[in-house]
């Protein structure tokens, strides 16, 4: 998973979906394991900021940047998965592309650290909302050493060569994907989907799907992509030259045989057969290429058919010095003997030049060797000599070609488990078709001519009434909401069951509640047994849990007897929530309102007092700073003016 800052909300969602993902996959396969790794980018400029403060915390609350870390190897512990995802901290980088290719390479090749199992189907879910760096981009950061495609994880799961070697190329990852048989699912956001779809076209066994912005659909995405992968079989080969051509043919699940190397829409138990035709287009100029090892393998599976191919481009017996002119090995010396065959002189024909071409009509003779609408004399498995077919001999003396036109053989019949007609104890091959012995049937005599193996030991129904017996094996019925499985089609994990049908009767018979009336309650077809605790004790039992109108939870367990009638064990007590204390809530609300009012009043009084004191202090300060008062106003003038008469001497 990309743990750059933009994926922070996706990380929390993925942690919450861990258990759901495990539960969903366990319904598909019993051998499901889950692991977790994360990546950011190379810790060099210009991918991340190398300022010391940014190396410690590239963004608020972020972890130091890193290349790739394997937080949790593959495990059955889904709680540990949730814990590790939640504990992983996001980090930050500068550019938009991330170092996802480094992470993919390490996750694929580090078998011991990731704990891949050899024979398991390996799935790598690659989750991001950004593009990717690839080979050559490392030069921007001064990294010129090419990626070596090796594992470089330390004991803590950290990728230690991130800043020393370049990003891997797409071809390098494709080689490792093919080598280790890993299926890659690109779970990316909508704006990146087109890029990763194009990428998946160049990466064998990979698909791309749209991821919601908070990764909420990751479970459905993995389930759907896994179903697409497991419901198809595609054959590939390692031929990469122009002188070998391999063509594949199959009818898949239909009757029409087509030129294809892929069959889709398969389910568990389906058998498909492929035919591979290898054609040598020309002889390689380099003699070392005359011996080839061809591998044909199904994509995503650790299996392969290995063919040691020897291309015969010349024979020593064809050299001129090894030819015998007018050899006695040809009738009356009428030909040249070389490489075990006679090249007849003019006017002679036949395998040993025994036919006189002058006295016969070659066209007429050859027509007498053609079978039905075939265009080749002797059906291509013999040679026409004077109007009579001489069939070729096989290297295996037990294999023979017979018939007037060499049309029959005892080796081209259908095989089962590698044996013709399932072996001599089941049938024998006659003219290309199996003749089965009594008690056997099928195109390869592989099926018992009875249905005993399709009936369960404790039942008398074929395939438990949920399937057809074909070739001694139950082929279970399927519908949109029901999918039976098991040896006798006795299991149906997707069936809705009888919980809903039994619910109302259990309510009225055990708890005297529910929608049924007294008369309807008496008509219930069963009487439940009350127990202290309802739990599943046998595989065929099913647990039902419901809540009634009072929000009380009640449980019961049921199974079916030999007559398909329900047997029910109901838990005698309900699990009801504690009653709500309405008085305490009302008093609490009233008390809370009063306390909040008093608090607001006190705050208002406090603020008013503080404001008044500030205003009074301000007034006192201004009064003290004043240089005059109302009694000593320097610009004050009396209302009257007094003048002294200079001539007045003060006498009366």
XYZ file of C-alpha atoms in Angstrom:
652
model
C 0.000 0.000 0.000
C 1.079 3.556 -0.831
C 1.421 5.345 2.534
C 2.102 8.849 1.282
C 0.092 11.609 2.988
C -2.725 11.512 0.401
C -3.535 7.898 1.359
C -4.096 8.616 5.078
C -7.881 8.107 5.029
C -7.472 4.959 2.907
C -5.163 3.415 5.511
C -7.704 3.707 8.314
C -10.435 2.236 6.104
C -8.237 -0.688 5.054
C -7.497 -1.513 8.687
C -11.215 -1.647 9.478
C -11.853 -3.875 6.467
C -9.159 -6.408 7.380
C -11.502 -8.883 9.101
C -14.140 -8.494 6.392
C -11.537 -9.181 3.704
C -10.375 -12.313 5.514
C -13.945 -13.566 6.027
C -14.839 -12.949 2.382
C -11.779 -14.761 1.062
C -12.219 -17.676 3.466
C -15.633 -18.288 1.860
C -13.783 -18.772 -1.440
C -10.662 -20.633 -0.294
C -9.791 -22.297 3.004
C -6.078 -21.557 2.627
C -6.164 -17.763 2.791
C -3.341 -15.753 4.354
C -2.961 -11.994 4.605
C 0.086 -9.731 4.867
C 0.830 -6.008 4.758
C 3.609 -3.859 3.344
C 3.898 -0.157 2.499
C 6.033 2.146 0.380
C 6.725 5.855 -0.145
C 9.801 6.656 -2.288
C 13.601 6.796 -2.349
C 14.946 9.045 0.437
C 17.016 11.293 -1.849
C 16.397 14.534 -3.699
C 14.320 15.274 -5.742
C 11.897 12.579 -4.568
C 11.797 13.667 -0.904
C 13.050 16.727 0.928
C 16.465 16.090 2.517
C 16.275 19.061 4.879
C 17.071 17.554 8.324
C 13.763 18.703 9.804
C 11.839 17.235 6.847
C 13.705 13.938 7.090
C 12.392 13.630 10.642
C 8.874 14.874 9.943
C 8.069 15.653 6.270
C 4.517 16.711 7.187
C 2.583 17.305 10.399
C 2.324 14.050 12.331
C 4.096 12.095 9.554
C 6.736 9.373 9.897
C 10.209 9.789 8.332
C 10.176 8.861 4.610
C 11.296 5.383 3.533
C 11.414 3.176 0.425
C 9.567 -0.050 1.308
C 8.784 -1.893 4.520
C 7.271 -5.343 5.089
C 5.162 -4.684 8.201
C 3.581 -8.134 8.474
C 4.437 -11.427 6.690
C 1.597 -13.610 5.422
C -0.470 -14.865 8.358
C -3.889 -16.190 9.375
C -4.089 -13.565 12.156
C -6.443 -10.878 10.820
C -6.395 -9.014 14.144
C -2.654 -8.566 13.748
C -3.254 -7.248 10.212
C -5.661 -4.625 11.547
C -3.187 -3.704 14.285
C -0.267 -3.328 11.869
C -2.229 -1.208 9.379
C -3.460 1.111 12.133
C 0.045 1.398 13.611
C 1.649 2.245 10.257
C 2.124 6.020 9.925
C 1.852 7.942 6.695
C 4.819 9.842 5.351
C 5.456 12.479 2.680
C 7.442 13.089 -0.493
C 7.880 15.904 -3.016
C 6.931 14.564 -6.458
C 3.682 12.905 -7.579
C 4.989 9.433 -8.679
C 5.840 6.955 -5.922
C 8.389 4.146 -5.533
C 5.840 1.355 -6.026
C 8.029 -0.670 -8.418
C 10.689 -1.056 -5.703
C 7.989 -2.385 -3.364
C 6.587 -4.791 -5.986
C 10.000 -6.254 -6.742
C 10.803 -6.888 -3.073
C 7.342 -8.301 -2.317
C 7.688 -10.770 -5.221
C 11.278 -12.004 -4.798
C 11.570 -12.027 -0.980
C 9.993 -15.453 -0.479
C 11.325 -16.088 3.020
C 10.559 -12.609 4.385
C 7.045 -12.456 2.885
C 6.554 -16.194 3.674
C 5.089 -17.160 0.312
C 4.178 -20.831 0.061
C 5.550 -22.700 -2.959
C 2.318 -24.296 -4.162
C -0.039 -21.448 -3.304
C -1.706 -18.955 -5.636
C 0.127 -15.718 -4.980
C -1.812 -12.436 -5.126
C -0.282 -8.987 -4.784
C -2.806 -6.162 -4.238
C -1.134 -2.875 -5.206
C -3.083 0.110 -3.775
C -2.205 3.718 -4.673
C -3.603 7.038 -5.886
C -0.490 8.119 -7.827
C 1.748 7.074 -10.714
C 5.060 5.212 -10.474
C 8.789 5.669 -11.030
C 10.545 3.135 -13.259
C 14.051 2.300 -14.496
C 16.009 5.418 -15.451
C 14.243 7.774 -13.043
C 16.891 7.012 -10.427
C 19.405 9.099 -12.391
C 17.525 12.226 -11.258
C 18.718 11.430 -7.752
C 22.232 10.361 -8.785
C 21.432 6.626 -8.596
C 22.917 4.890 -11.660
C 23.285 1.285 -10.499
C 20.588 -0.866 -12.200
C 18.167 -2.860 -10.093
C 19.485 -6.409 -9.598
C 16.088 -8.051 -8.990
C 17.275 -9.584 -5.686
C 15.824 -9.498 -2.165
C 17.296 -6.793 0.082
C 15.115 -6.737 3.210
C 16.747 -6.562 6.638
C 15.476 -8.311 9.765
C 12.979 -5.489 10.412
C 11.556 -5.792 6.886
C 13.127 -2.554 5.558
C 14.381 -2.299 1.952
C 18.044 -1.375 2.481
C 19.108 -0.812 -1.171
C 16.514 1.866 -1.952
C 19.064 4.704 -2.261
C 21.806 2.576 -3.863
C 20.122 1.052 -6.931
C 17.641 2.275 -9.529
C 13.953 1.445 -9.788
C 13.238 -1.861 -11.592
C 11.946 -1.787 -15.158
C 8.581 -3.154 -16.226
C 10.275 -6.032 -18.043
C 12.223 -6.953 -14.881
C 8.997 -7.106 -12.848
C 7.283 -9.096 -15.612
C 10.124 -11.656 -15.582
C 9.788 -12.110 -11.798
C 5.977 -12.248 -11.993
C 6.206 -15.052 -14.569
C 8.989 -16.807 -12.665
C 7.243 -16.779 -9.275
C 3.668 -17.059 -10.648
C 2.256 -13.959 -8.938
C -1.104 -12.437 -9.853
C -1.075 -8.638 -9.451
C -4.242 -6.639 -8.748
C -3.851 -2.874 -9.204
C -6.438 -1.250 -6.894
C -6.128 2.408 -7.895
C -8.243 5.567 -7.838
C -10.299 6.614 -10.856
C -7.842 9.226 -12.156
C -5.080 6.600 -12.320
C -7.164 3.670 -13.623
C -6.410 4.167 -17.330
C -2.645 4.241 -16.677
C -2.655 1.042 -14.636
C -4.939 -0.728 -17.117
C -2.338 -0.082 -19.798
C 0.346 -1.259 -17.379
C -1.542 -4.523 -16.678
C -1.567 -5.317 -20.415
C 2.226 -5.672 -20.257
C 2.337 -7.585 -16.970
C 1.355 -11.241 -17.174
C -1.547 -12.301 -14.952
C -2.392 -8.774 -13.777
C -5.646 -6.790 -13.688
C -6.652 -3.267 -12.674
C -9.765 -2.084 -10.832
C -11.131 1.233 -9.596
C -10.644 1.998 -5.901
C -12.982 4.391 -4.114
C -11.345 7.470 -2.594
C -11.412 5.982 0.913
C -10.699 2.369 -0.186
C -14.133 1.289 1.069
C -14.649 -1.098 -1.859
C -11.310 -2.896 -1.567
C -12.967 -6.124 -0.347
C -15.369 -6.343 -3.297
C -12.562 -5.335 -5.665
C -10.240 -8.110 -4.454
C -13.104 -10.636 -4.497
C -14.164 -9.718 -8.052
C -10.629 -9.682 -9.430
C -9.822 -12.966 -7.653
C -12.938 -14.541 -9.182
C -11.846 -13.370 -12.642
C -8.395 -14.856 -12.104
C -9.585 -18.195 -10.714
C -12.460 -18.616 -13.183
C -10.151 -18.692 -16.187
C -7.208 -20.778 -17.341
C -4.747 -19.247 -19.775
C -1.780 -21.094 -21.260
C 1.477 -19.347 -22.088
C 4.881 -20.550 -23.283
C 8.471 -19.372 -23.220
C 9.001 -19.399 -27.008
C 10.512 -16.085 -28.138
C 11.941 -16.855 -31.576
C 10.714 -16.877 -35.167
C 11.359 -20.520 -36.014
C 9.038 -22.196 -33.461
C 5.290 -21.565 -33.486
C 2.845 -23.016 -30.947
C -0.907 -22.976 -31.556
C -3.464 -23.871 -28.868
C -6.882 -25.436 -29.402
C -9.698 -26.109 -26.941
C -13.462 -26.415 -26.818
C -13.416 -25.124 -23.197
C -16.919 -25.859 -21.798
C -18.678 -25.925 -25.171
C -18.782 -28.238 -28.149
C -17.059 -25.979 -30.658
C -13.308 -26.410 -30.876
C -11.497 -23.090 -31.325
C -8.015 -21.741 -31.738
C -7.550 -20.314 -28.228
C -5.204 -20.496 -25.290
C -7.727 -19.319 -22.667
C -10.938 -20.715 -21.176
C -13.173 -18.480 -19.041
C -16.223 -18.932 -16.843
C -14.836 -21.993 -15.046
C -15.894 -23.267 -11.630
C -14.327 -25.668 -9.172
C -14.553 -29.174 -10.622
C -14.673 -28.132 -14.293
C -12.260 -29.962 -16.615
C -10.935 -28.388 -19.815
C -8.513 -29.902 -22.319
C -6.024 -28.007 -24.433
C -4.181 -29.251 -27.497
C -0.844 -27.638 -28.324
C 0.582 -27.946 -31.827
C 4.271 -27.182 -32.245
C 5.434 -26.277 -35.727
C 9.012 -25.665 -36.827
C 8.847 -22.825 -39.370
C 12.489 -23.090 -40.423
C 15.836 -24.442 -39.288
C 17.876 -22.046 -37.138
C 21.149 -20.941 -38.679
C 22.894 -21.415 -35.351
C 23.204 -25.161 -34.671
C 23.189 -24.551 -30.905
C 19.522 -23.552 -31.280
C 18.568 -26.966 -32.712
C 17.932 -28.213 -29.163
C 15.241 -26.244 -27.316
C 13.465 -26.588 -23.966
C 9.861 -25.443 -24.347
C 7.706 -24.726 -21.301
C 3.906 -24.511 -21.522
C 2.309 -23.289 -18.303
C -0.982 -21.898 -16.946
C -0.678 -18.229 -15.975
C -0.502 -17.703 -12.215
C 0.063 -21.367 -11.293
C 3.313 -23.024 -10.363
C 2.956 -25.855 -12.881
C 4.491 -26.409 -16.312
C 4.730 -28.933 -19.124
C 8.399 -29.177 -20.115
C 9.176 -30.346 -23.650
C 12.718 -31.208 -24.774
C 12.534 -30.292 -28.471
C 15.191 -31.530 -30.896
C 15.041 -29.940 -34.336
C 16.464 -32.307 -36.968
C 17.783 -30.116 -39.753
C 20.099 -32.572 -41.469
C 20.781 -36.310 -41.603
C 24.137 -37.907 -42.290
C 22.477 -40.585 -44.381
C 21.421 -37.911 -46.887
C 25.006 -37.095 -47.721
C 25.986 -38.151 -51.265
C 28.646 -40.574 -50.062
C 26.063 -42.516 -48.060
C 23.719 -43.145 -51.037
C 23.566 -46.583 -52.734
C 22.893 -46.245 -56.449
C 20.843 -49.092 -58.043
C 20.745 -50.779 -54.656
C 19.599 -54.375 -54.213
C 17.429 -53.084 -51.391
C 15.178 -51.587 -54.069
C 13.327 -54.082 -56.281
C 15.671 -55.258 -59.072
C 17.954 -52.303 -58.352
C 15.390 -49.824 -59.669
C 16.259 -47.075 -57.216
C 18.780 -45.295 -54.999
C 18.742 -46.341 -51.327
C 19.359 -43.619 -48.756
C 18.204 -43.110 -45.153
C 16.195 -46.346 -45.200
C 14.081 -45.457 -48.265
C 14.292 -46.002 -52.003
C 14.286 -43.100 -54.458
C 12.933 -44.846 -57.532
C 14.315 -44.487 -61.005
C 12.151 -42.974 -63.726
C 9.171 -45.161 -64.551
C 9.207 -46.972 -61.199
C 7.194 -46.283 -57.996
C 6.306 -47.895 -54.740
C 8.015 -48.271 -51.383
C 10.595 -50.622 -52.851
C 10.172 -49.384 -56.441
C 8.131 -52.497 -57.098
C 5.504 -50.753 -59.251
C 5.910 -50.020 -62.931
C 4.626 -46.474 -63.429
C 4.400 -46.967 -67.182
C 1.651 -49.563 -66.872
C -0.444 -47.887 -64.154
C -2.422 -44.681 -63.750
C -1.013 -42.945 -60.675
C -4.110 -40.776 -60.287
C -6.397 -43.794 -60.255
C -4.156 -45.738 -57.890
C -3.910 -42.828 -55.500
C -7.695 -42.320 -55.542
C -8.093 -45.928 -54.413
C -6.071 -45.062 -51.301
C -8.225 -42.068 -50.249
C -10.742 -42.609 -47.434
C -14.060 -40.776 -47.665
C -13.655 -37.009 -47.995
C -10.023 -37.044 -46.900
C -7.578 -35.290 -49.236
C -4.492 -37.292 -48.248
C -3.874 -40.839 -49.441
C -3.975 -43.376 -46.612
C -5.213 -40.566 -44.300
C -1.667 -39.256 -44.094
C -0.548 -42.226 -41.972
C 0.709 -44.494 -44.713
C 1.940 -44.604 -48.272
C -0.041 -45.699 -51.327
C 1.730 -48.449 -53.275
C 0.096 -49.487 -56.472
C -3.349 -48.619 -55.097
C -2.799 -50.310 -51.710
C -2.053 -48.536 -48.428
C 0.994 -49.558 -46.435
C 0.609 -48.067 -42.964
C 3.540 -46.482 -41.183
C 5.116 -48.292 -38.282
C 5.165 -46.591 -34.869
C 8.252 -46.327 -32.681
C 6.291 -47.950 -29.868
C 5.665 -51.544 -30.974
C 2.444 -51.655 -28.908
C 0.966 -48.843 -31.017
C -0.401 -49.907 -34.390
C -2.033 -48.230 -37.367
C -4.502 -50.481 -39.180
C -7.342 -50.435 -41.678
C -7.568 -50.441 -45.435
C -6.867 -46.731 -45.512
C -4.769 -46.644 -42.292
C -7.762 -44.929 -40.668
C -7.701 -46.919 -37.434
C -5.290 -47.060 -34.539
C -5.143 -48.174 -30.921
C -3.488 -45.112 -29.377
C -5.555 -41.988 -30.250
C -8.504 -42.744 -27.964
C -9.385 -40.467 -25.078
C -7.146 -40.776 -22.045
C -7.879 -40.489 -18.349
C -5.076 -39.870 -15.860
C -2.578 -40.572 -18.624
C -3.953 -43.979 -19.592
C -5.749 -44.839 -22.826
C -9.384 -45.679 -22.061
C -8.451 -45.480 -18.349
C -6.314 -48.605 -18.664
C -6.966 -52.221 -19.723
C -9.185 -52.847 -16.674
C -11.694 -50.276 -17.936
C -11.683 -50.655 -21.731
C -9.645 -50.936 -24.904
C -9.042 -48.682 -27.868
C -10.571 -49.818 -31.130
C -10.166 -47.660 -34.243
C -9.816 -44.425 -32.275
C -12.742 -45.021 -29.877
C -12.902 -46.667 -26.474
C -14.865 -49.879 -26.098
C -15.678 -50.007 -22.393
C -15.837 -53.154 -20.312
C -19.033 -53.914 -18.359
C -19.545 -51.535 -15.440
C -17.772 -48.595 -17.083
C -18.805 -45.775 -19.393
C -17.639 -42.417 -20.717
C -15.484 -41.328 -23.635
C -12.422 -42.700 -21.818
C -14.260 -45.412 -19.831
C -13.475 -43.339 -16.763
C -16.943 -43.393 -15.250
C -18.574 -46.160 -13.227
C -21.872 -47.266 -14.663
C -23.661 -46.682 -11.331
C -24.676 -43.870 -8.959
C -23.567 -45.513 -5.710
C -20.662 -43.106 -5.261
C -23.089 -40.155 -5.488
C -25.237 -41.248 -2.519
C -24.190 -40.234 0.986
C -23.863 -43.082 3.527
C -26.759 -41.745 5.641
C -29.028 -40.881 2.723
C -30.915 -42.505 -0.123
C -30.945 -39.447 -2.391
C -28.610 -38.942 -5.308
C -26.326 -35.975 -4.535
C -28.594 -35.109 -1.566
C -31.223 -34.019 -4.079
C -29.106 -30.958 -4.963
C -27.191 -32.167 -8.011
C -26.729 -34.676 -10.834
C -24.461 -37.707 -10.741
C -22.063 -37.504 -13.650
C -19.278 -40.010 -13.990
C -19.705 -41.086 -10.364
C -19.188 -37.508 -9.129
C -21.878 -35.101 -7.999
C -22.308 -32.013 -10.119
C -24.073 -29.618 -7.779
C -26.848 -27.224 -8.735
C -26.230 -23.498 -8.717
C -28.471 -20.446 -8.824
C -28.140 -16.758 -8.059
C -28.633 -17.192 -4.304
C -27.812 -20.886 -3.802
C -24.575 -22.698 -4.521
C -24.293 -26.261 -3.248
C -20.951 -27.917 -2.708
C -19.364 -30.908 -1.034
C -18.840 -34.470 -2.182
C -22.568 -35.183 -2.043
C -23.769 -31.556 -2.574
C -24.712 -31.573 1.082
C -23.264 -28.141 1.851
C -24.640 -24.764 0.864
C -22.760 -21.872 2.540
C -24.617 -19.306 0.406
C -28.133 -20.691 1.005
C -30.432 -18.478 3.089
C -31.423 -21.492 5.264
C -34.520 -21.874 7.412
C -33.743 -19.207 9.998
C -36.411 -16.823 8.728
C -38.998 -19.614 8.389
C -38.471 -20.847 11.963
C -38.095 -17.425 13.604
C -41.770 -16.603 14.285
C -42.615 -20.069 15.636
C -39.667 -19.904 18.053
C -40.871 -16.485 19.266
C -44.394 -17.617 20.034
C -43.543 -21.115 21.410
C -40.615 -20.089 23.627
C -41.136 -16.400 24.438
C -44.888 -16.000 23.781
C -44.219 -13.019 21.540
C -44.022 -12.249 17.854
C -46.616 -11.680 15.125
C -48.276 -15.131 15.271
C -51.670 -15.576 16.949
C -52.417 -18.424 19.363
C -54.090 -20.467 16.603
C -51.181 -19.914 14.218
C -48.731 -20.811 16.966
C -50.440 -24.179 17.469
C -49.950 -24.956 13.760
C -46.149 -24.811 13.989
C -44.630 -28.053 12.669
C -42.068 -28.391 15.457
C -41.621 -27.915 19.200
C -38.293 -26.317 20.125
C -36.218 -27.671 22.977
C -35.203 -24.974 25.430
C -31.515 -24.884 26.393
C -29.403 -22.582 28.514
C -27.121 -21.682 25.606
C -27.716 -22.216 21.876
C -24.515 -23.201 20.127
C -23.478 -25.236 17.090
C -22.158 -28.635 18.142
C -22.295 -30.562 14.858
C -21.311 -29.519 11.289
C -24.874 -29.829 9.910
C -26.327 -27.507 12.567
C -26.890 -23.812 11.875
C -27.077 -20.913 14.321
C -29.806 -18.244 13.919
C -29.698 -14.881 15.739
C -32.491 -12.240 15.638
C -33.709 -9.139 17.473
C -37.384 -8.666 18.326
C -39.466 -5.498 18.552
C -38.121 -4.796 22.071
C -34.557 -4.856 20.710
C -33.930 -8.116 22.605
C -31.630 -10.643 20.969
C -32.656 -14.320 20.907
C -30.834 -17.311 19.446
C -31.653 -20.824 18.344
C -29.913 -23.685 16.530
C -31.591 -25.994 14.031
C -30.816 -29.014 11.870
C -32.838 -31.337 9.649
C -33.588 -34.977 10.438
C -33.642 -37.813 7.910
C -37.118 -36.739 6.802
C -36.006 -33.097 6.272
C -38.020 -31.975 9.319
C -36.482 -29.281 11.532
C -35.092 -30.009 14.997
C -34.732 -26.772 16.993
C -32.857 -25.893 20.206
C -33.749 -22.414 21.477
C -31.959 -20.391 24.161
C -34.537 -19.900 26.921
C -33.519 -16.342 27.827
C -33.286 -13.229 25.716
C -30.432 -10.772 25.761
C -32.192 -7.438 26.345
C -30.576 -4.019 26.792
C -30.784 -2.257 30.143
C -33.992 -0.082 30.489
C -33.518 3.629 30.095
C -33.856 5.733 33.334
C -35.998 8.566 31.975
C -36.226 10.442 35.354
C -32.456 10.524 35.697
C -32.114 11.816 32.153
C -34.751 14.561 32.687
C -33.243 15.657 36.027
C -29.800 15.545 34.498
C -30.882 17.729 31.583
C -32.607 20.252 33.921
C -29.632 20.308 36.240
C -27.311 20.754 33.315
C -29.327 23.687 31.973
C -29.350 25.371 35.449
C -25.624 24.879 35.887
C -24.914 26.193 32.411
C -27.145 29.264 33.154
C -25.377 29.954 36.443
C -22.035 29.560 34.782
C -23.003 31.990 32.023
C -24.337 34.488 34.610
C -21.129 34.318 36.644
C -19.056 34.764 33.521
C -21.154 37.806 32.531
C -20.785 39.327 36.033
C -17.045 38.688 36.019
C -16.591 40.278 32.604
C -18.720 43.328 33.613
C -16.703 43.841 36.817
C -13.436 43.592 34.943
C -14.647 46.098 32.353
C -15.815 48.622 34.998
C -12.560 48.396 36.891
C -10.591 49.020 33.730
C -12.685 52.080 32.868
C -12.358 53.502 36.409
C -8.601 52.970 36.420
C -8.393 54.697 33.067
C -10.385 57.668 34.465
C -8.161 57.940 37.552
C -5.066 57.895 35.411
C -6.323 60.703 33.187
C -7.413 62.808 36.203
C -3.983 62.522 37.806
C -2.304 63.580 34.605
C -4.433 66.777 34.274
C -2.540 70.129 35.006
C -5.638 72.136 36.119
C -8.937 71.759 37.884
C -12.195 73.661 37.933
C -10.893 76.123 40.700
C -7.721 77.255 38.886
C -8.689 77.576 35.256
C -6.024 79.806 33.609
C -8.380 81.052 30.920
C -11.241 81.836 33.324
C -12.361 85.562 33.355
C -14.662 87.271 35.761
C -17.917 88.644 34.485
C -17.004 92.235 35.669
C -13.932 94.399 35.057
C -12.506 96.927 37.537
C -10.459 100.023 36.478
C -8.683 102.425 38.851
C -9.130 106.171 38.239
C -5.650 107.716 38.168
C -6.952 111.027 39.365
C -8.518 109.542 42.318
C -6.276 110.004 45.285
C -8.184 108.005 47.649
C -9.880 110.923 49.171
C -13.497 110.886 49.793
